[in-house]
Coordinates of C-alpha atoms in Angstrom, one line a residue:
X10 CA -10.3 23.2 26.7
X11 CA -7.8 25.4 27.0
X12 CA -6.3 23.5 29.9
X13 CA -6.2 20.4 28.1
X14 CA -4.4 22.4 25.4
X15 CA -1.9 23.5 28.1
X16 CA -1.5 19.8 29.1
X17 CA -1.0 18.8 25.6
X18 CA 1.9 21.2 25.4
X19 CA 3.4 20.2 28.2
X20 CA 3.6 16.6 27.8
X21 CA 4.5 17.0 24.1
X22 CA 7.5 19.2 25.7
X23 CA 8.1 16.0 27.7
X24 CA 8.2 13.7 25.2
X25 CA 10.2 15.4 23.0
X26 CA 12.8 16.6 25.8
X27 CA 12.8 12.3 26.7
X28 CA 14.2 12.2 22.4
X29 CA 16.6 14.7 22.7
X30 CA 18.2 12.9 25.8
X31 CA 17.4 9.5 23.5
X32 CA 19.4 11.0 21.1
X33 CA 22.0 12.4 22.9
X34 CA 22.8 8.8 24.3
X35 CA 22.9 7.2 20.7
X36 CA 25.6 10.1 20.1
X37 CA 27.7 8.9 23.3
X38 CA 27.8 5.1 22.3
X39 CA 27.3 5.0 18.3
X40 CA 28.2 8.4 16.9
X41 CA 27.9 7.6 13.2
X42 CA 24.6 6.2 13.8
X43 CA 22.0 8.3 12.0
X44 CA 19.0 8.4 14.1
X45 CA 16.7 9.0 11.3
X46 CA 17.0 5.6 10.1
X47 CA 14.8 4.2 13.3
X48 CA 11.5 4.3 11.5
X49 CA 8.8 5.1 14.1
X50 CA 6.4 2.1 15.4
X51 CA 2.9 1.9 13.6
X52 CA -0.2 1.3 15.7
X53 CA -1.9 -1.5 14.1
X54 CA -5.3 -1.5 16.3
X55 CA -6.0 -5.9 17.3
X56 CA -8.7 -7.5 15.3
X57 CA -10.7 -8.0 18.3
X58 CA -11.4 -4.0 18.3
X59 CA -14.7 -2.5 16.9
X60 CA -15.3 0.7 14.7
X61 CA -17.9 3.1 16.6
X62 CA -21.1 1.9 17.1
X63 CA -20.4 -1.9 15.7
X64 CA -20.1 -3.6 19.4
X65 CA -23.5 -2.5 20.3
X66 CA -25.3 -3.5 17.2
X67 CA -23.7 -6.9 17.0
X68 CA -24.6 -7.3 21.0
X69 CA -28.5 -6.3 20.1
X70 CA -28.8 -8.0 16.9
X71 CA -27.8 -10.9 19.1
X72 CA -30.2 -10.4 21.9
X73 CA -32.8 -9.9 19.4
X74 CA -33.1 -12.8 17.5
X75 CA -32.1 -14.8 20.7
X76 CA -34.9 -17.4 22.2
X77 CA -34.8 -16.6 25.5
X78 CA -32.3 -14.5 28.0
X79 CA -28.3 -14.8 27.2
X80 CA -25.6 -14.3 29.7
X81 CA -22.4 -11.7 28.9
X82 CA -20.3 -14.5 28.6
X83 CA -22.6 -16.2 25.8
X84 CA -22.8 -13.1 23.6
X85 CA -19.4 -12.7 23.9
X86 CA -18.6 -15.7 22.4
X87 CA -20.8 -15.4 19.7
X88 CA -18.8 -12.1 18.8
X89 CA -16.3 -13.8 18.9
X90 CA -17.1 -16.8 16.5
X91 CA -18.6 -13.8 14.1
X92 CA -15.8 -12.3 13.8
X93 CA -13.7 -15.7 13.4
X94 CA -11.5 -15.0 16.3
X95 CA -9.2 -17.3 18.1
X96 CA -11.5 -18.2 20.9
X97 CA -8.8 -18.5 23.7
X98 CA -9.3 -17.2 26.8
X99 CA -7.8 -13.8 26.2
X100 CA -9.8 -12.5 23.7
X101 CA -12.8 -13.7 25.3
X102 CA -12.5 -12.1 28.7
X103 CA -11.4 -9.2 27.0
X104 CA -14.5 -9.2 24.6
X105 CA -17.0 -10.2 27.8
X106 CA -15.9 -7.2 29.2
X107 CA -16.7 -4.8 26.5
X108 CA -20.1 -6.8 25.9
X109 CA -20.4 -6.0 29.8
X110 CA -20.0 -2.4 29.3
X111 CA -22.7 -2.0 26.1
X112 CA -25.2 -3.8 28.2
X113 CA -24.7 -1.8 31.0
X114 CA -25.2 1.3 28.4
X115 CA -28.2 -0.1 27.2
X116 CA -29.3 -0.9 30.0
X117 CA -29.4 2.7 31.2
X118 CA -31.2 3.6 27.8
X119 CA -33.8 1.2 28.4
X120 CA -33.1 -0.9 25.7
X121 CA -32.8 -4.1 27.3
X122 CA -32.7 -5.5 30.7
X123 CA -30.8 -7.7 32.9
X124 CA -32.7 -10.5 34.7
X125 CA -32.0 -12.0 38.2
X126 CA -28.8 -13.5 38.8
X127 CA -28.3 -17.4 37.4
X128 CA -24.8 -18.3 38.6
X129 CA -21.6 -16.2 37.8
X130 CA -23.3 -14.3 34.2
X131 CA -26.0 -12.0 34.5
X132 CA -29.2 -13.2 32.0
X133 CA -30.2 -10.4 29.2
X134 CA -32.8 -9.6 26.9
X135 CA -33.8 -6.8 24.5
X136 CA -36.9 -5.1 26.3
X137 CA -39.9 -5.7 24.2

């Protein structure tokens, strides 16, 4: 940890050594500009994000009520028309690949399984 502290440091250091020089060229070209009038950027997370834990009970609760086996890509979308996405291609590779990864996690629990491979998707189902 304290490593990780050290690194902290130093790239804090970094970044505020990269302002100063910032700054300093503002200075050069503008010097009556007042750099504390630049109001910092706000991260604003994307809709498409999920608070802890939310991903992998939407992805079971799916599988669970599901007739038979579903394939990444078919869960996926159904997140995706839950949460009233855009369903363009984007958003749903990028949510097929973080339904990917909580199968794969679930997989390693034991909680469900993936069945032989049908095409491009792999088939899953809860494991009963």
């Amino acid at each position: 940890m304290t490593g990780e502290i050290a690194r902290c440091h130093a790239r804090l250091q970094q970044l505020s050594d990269g302002l100063d020089h910032i700054d300093a060229t503002i200075r050069l070209f503008a010097p009556d500009f007042v750099q504390e009038s630049i109001l910092p950027k706000v991260f604003t997370p994307p809709k498409s994000w999920s608070k802890r834990g939310e991903m992998s009970r939407a992805v079971l609760s799916i599988l669970r009520v599901a007739k038979g086996p579903l394939s990444t890509r078919e869960i996926a979308s159904m997140i995706v028309q839950q949460r009233g996405l855009d369903a363009d291609k984007g958003i749903l590779d990028v949510m097929t690949r973080r339904v990917a990864n909580v199968l794969r996690d679930k997989r390693s629990a034991g909680l469900v399984r993936s069945l032989e491979e049908t095409g491009l998707w792999l088939q899953w189902e809860v494991v009963r």
